[in-house]
Short mmCIF file of C-alpha atoms in Angstrom, two decimals:
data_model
loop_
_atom_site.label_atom_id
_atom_site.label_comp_id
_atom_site.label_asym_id
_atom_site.label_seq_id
_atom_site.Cartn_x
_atom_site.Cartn_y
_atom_site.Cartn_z
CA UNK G 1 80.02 70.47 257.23
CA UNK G 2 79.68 66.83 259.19
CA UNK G 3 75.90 67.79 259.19
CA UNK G 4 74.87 68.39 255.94
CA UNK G 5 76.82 64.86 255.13
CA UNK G 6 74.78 63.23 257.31
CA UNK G 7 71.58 64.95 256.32
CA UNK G 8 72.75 63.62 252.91
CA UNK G 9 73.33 60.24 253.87
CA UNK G 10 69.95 60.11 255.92
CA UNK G 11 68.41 61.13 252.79
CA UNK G 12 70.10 58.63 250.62
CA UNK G 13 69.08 55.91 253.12
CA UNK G 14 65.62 56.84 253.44
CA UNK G 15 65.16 57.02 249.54
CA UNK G 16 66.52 53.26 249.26
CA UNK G 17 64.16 52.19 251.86
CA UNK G 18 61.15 53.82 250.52
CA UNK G 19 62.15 51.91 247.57
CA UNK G 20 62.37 48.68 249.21
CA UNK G 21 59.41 48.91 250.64
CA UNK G 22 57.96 49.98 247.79
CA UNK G 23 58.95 46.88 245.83
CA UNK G 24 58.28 44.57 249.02
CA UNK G 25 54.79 46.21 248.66
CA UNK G 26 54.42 45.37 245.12
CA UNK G 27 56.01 42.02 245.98
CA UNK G 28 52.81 40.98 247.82
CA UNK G 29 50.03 41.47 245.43
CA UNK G 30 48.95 38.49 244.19
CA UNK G 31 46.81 38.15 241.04
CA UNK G 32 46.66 34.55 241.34
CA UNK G 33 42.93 34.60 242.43
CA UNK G 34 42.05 36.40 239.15
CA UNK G 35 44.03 33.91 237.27
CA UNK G 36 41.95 31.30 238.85
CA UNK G 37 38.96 32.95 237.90
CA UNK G 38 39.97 33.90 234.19
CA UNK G 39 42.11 30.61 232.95
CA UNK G 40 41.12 27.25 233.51
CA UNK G 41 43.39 24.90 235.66
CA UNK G 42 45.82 23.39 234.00
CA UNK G 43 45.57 19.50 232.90
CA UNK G 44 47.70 17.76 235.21
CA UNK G 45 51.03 16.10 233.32
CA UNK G 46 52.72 12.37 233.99
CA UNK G 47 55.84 13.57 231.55
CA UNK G 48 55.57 11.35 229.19
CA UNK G 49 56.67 12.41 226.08
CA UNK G 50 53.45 11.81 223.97
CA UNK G 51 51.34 14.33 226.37
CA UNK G 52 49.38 16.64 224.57
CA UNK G 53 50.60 20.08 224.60
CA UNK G 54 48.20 22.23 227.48
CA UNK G 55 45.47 23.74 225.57
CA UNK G 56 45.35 20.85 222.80
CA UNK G 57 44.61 17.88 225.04
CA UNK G 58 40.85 17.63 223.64
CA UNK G 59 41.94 17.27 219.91
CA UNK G 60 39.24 14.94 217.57
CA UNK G 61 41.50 12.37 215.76
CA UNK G 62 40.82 12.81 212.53
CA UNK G 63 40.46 16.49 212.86
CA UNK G 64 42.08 19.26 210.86
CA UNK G 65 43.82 20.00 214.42
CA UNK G 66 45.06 16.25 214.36
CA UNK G 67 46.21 16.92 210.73
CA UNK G 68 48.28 19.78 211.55
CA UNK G 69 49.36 18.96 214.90
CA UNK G 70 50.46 15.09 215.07
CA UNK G 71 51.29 15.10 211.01
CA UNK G 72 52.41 18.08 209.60
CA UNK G 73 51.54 20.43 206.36
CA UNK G 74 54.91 21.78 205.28
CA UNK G 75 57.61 19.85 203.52
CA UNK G 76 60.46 22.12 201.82
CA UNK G 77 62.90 22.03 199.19
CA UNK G 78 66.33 23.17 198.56
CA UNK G 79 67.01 26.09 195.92
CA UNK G 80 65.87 25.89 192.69
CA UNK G 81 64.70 22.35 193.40
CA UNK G 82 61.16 20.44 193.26
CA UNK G 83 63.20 16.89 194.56
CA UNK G 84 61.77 15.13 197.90
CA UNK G 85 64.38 14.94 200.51
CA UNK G 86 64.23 12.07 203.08
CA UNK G 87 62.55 14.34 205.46
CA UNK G 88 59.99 15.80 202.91
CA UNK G 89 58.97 12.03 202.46
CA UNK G 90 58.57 11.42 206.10
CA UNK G 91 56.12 13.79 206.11
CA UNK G 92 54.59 12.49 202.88
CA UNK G 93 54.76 8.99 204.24
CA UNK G 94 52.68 10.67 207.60
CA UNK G 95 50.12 12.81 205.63
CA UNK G 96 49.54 9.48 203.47
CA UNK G 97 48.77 7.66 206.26
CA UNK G 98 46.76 10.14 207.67
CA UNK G 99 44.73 10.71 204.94
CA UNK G 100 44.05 7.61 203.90
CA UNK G 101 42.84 6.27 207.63
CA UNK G 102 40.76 9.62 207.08
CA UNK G 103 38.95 9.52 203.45
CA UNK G 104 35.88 11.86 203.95
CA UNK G 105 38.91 14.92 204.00
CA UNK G 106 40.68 16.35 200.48
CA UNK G 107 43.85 18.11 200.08
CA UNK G 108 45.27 21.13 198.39
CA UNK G 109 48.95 21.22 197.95
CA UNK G 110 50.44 24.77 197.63
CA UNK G 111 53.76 25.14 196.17
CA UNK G 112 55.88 28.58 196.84
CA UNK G 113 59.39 29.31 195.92
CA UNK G 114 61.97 32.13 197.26
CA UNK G 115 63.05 34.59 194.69
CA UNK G 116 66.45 33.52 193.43
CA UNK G 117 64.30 33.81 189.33
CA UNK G 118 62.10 35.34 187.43
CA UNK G 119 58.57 35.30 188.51
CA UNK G 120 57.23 32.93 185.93
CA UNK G 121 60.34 30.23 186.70
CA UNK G 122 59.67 30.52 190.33
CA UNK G 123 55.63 29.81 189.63
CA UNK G 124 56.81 26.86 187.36
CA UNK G 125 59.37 25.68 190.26
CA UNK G 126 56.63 26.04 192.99
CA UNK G 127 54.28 24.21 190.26
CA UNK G 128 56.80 21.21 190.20
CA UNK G 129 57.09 21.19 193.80
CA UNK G 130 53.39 20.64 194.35
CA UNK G 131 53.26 18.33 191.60
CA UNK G 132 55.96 15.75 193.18
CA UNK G 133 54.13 16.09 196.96
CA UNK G 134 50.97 15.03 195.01
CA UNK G 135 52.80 12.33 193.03
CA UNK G 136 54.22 10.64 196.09
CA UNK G 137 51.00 10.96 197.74
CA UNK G 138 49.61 8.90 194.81
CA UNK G 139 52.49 6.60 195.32
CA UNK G 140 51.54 5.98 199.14
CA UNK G 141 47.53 4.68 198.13
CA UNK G 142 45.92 8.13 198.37
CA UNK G 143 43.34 9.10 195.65
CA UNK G 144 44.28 11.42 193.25
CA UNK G 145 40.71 12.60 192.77
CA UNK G 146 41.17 13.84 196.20
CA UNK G 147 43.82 16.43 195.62
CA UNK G 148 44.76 19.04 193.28
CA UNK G 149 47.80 21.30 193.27
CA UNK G 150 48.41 24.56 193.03
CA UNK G 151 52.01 26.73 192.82
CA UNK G 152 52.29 30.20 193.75
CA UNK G 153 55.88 31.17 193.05
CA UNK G 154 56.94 33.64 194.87
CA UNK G 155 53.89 35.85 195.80
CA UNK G 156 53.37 34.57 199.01
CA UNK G 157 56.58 34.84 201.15
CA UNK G 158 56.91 34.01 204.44
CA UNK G 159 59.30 36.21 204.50
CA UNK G 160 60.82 38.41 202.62
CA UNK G 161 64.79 38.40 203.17
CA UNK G 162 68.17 37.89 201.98
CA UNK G 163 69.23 35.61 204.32
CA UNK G 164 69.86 31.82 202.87
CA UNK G 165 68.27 30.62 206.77
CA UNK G 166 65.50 32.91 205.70
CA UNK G 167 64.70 31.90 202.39
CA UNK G 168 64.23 28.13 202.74
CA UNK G 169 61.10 28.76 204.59
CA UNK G 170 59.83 30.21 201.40
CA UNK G 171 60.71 26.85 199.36
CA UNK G 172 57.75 25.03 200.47
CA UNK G 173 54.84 23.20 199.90
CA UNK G 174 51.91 23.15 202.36
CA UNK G 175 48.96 20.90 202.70
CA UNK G 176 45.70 22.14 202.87
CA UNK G 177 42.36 20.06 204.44
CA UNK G 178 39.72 20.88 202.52
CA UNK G 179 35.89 19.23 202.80
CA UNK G 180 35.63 20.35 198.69
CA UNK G 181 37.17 21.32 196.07
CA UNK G 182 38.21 24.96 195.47
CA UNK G 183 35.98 26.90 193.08
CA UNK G 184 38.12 27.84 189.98
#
């Protein structure tokens, strides 16, 4: 009887120390020379808080990359509202700025609403939401012959949930870069 226990406890042993060396095996590899060869180094940092993001470091002020990244296209609304909050303008006040140190660009405003109506108030909500980003827009110096907007109501969710977190995402409006207008 003491034998087969230690035949069983040799056996348990050696099957944790295959293991171990197993993993210690795998441990070693190194795929950091195909890394080097497949991604290019990293841009050093100096952790300042206005560093570029890696992999955006090279983008063209002025560009539809500068647009999205340093100003922001999305502004939302609360339910069943087209009103500008404080933050909505901030990003108003931004884009305004933006667009009118950058004149050769044009803008389409797209309004969407969450489903808390009937289809044709939610396109008339979204309408009104487009309408009053374009407004203030025209209040901050940019052209109005530059712009034009659209709403879509409901027909383009971000997502579709019950959730009231969920939802606001769909009360938006987004701004759009275009070079001309959209053909009707």
């Amino acid at each position: 009887m003491r034998n087969i226990t230690l035949i069983s406890i040799a056996t348990g042993f050696s099957r944790r120390l295959l293991a171990a060396t197993m993993l210690l095996a795998l441990a070693a590899c190194s795929t950091t020379e195909l890394a080097s060869l497949e991604e290019p180094a990293a841009v050093p940092m100096t952790g300042q808080t206005n560093d570029p993001a890696p992999g955006f470091e090279n983008v063209a002020a002025g560009s539809e990359q500068d647009f999205i990244l340093n100003v922001g296209r999305r502004i939302y609304f609360t339910q069943d509202s087209a009103k500008l909050d404080s933050v909505a303008m901030a990003t108003l006040d931004k884009q305004a700025s933006w667009l009118n140190n950058n004149p050769t660009w044009m803008l389409k405003l797209q309004g969407f609403a969450d489903d808390s109506g009937s289809a044709s108030n939610m396109e008339t909500l979204s309408q009104k939401r487009a309408d009053a980003a374009m407004a203030y827009l025209i209040s901050k110096g940019v052209d109005a012959k530059r712009m034009w907007a659209k709403g879509y109501g409901n027909e383009r969710e971000v997502r579709d949930c019950t959730e009231r977190s969920c939802k606001v995402q769909n009360r938006r409006v987004v701004s759009n870069l275009r070079k001309q207008p959209d053909a009707v």
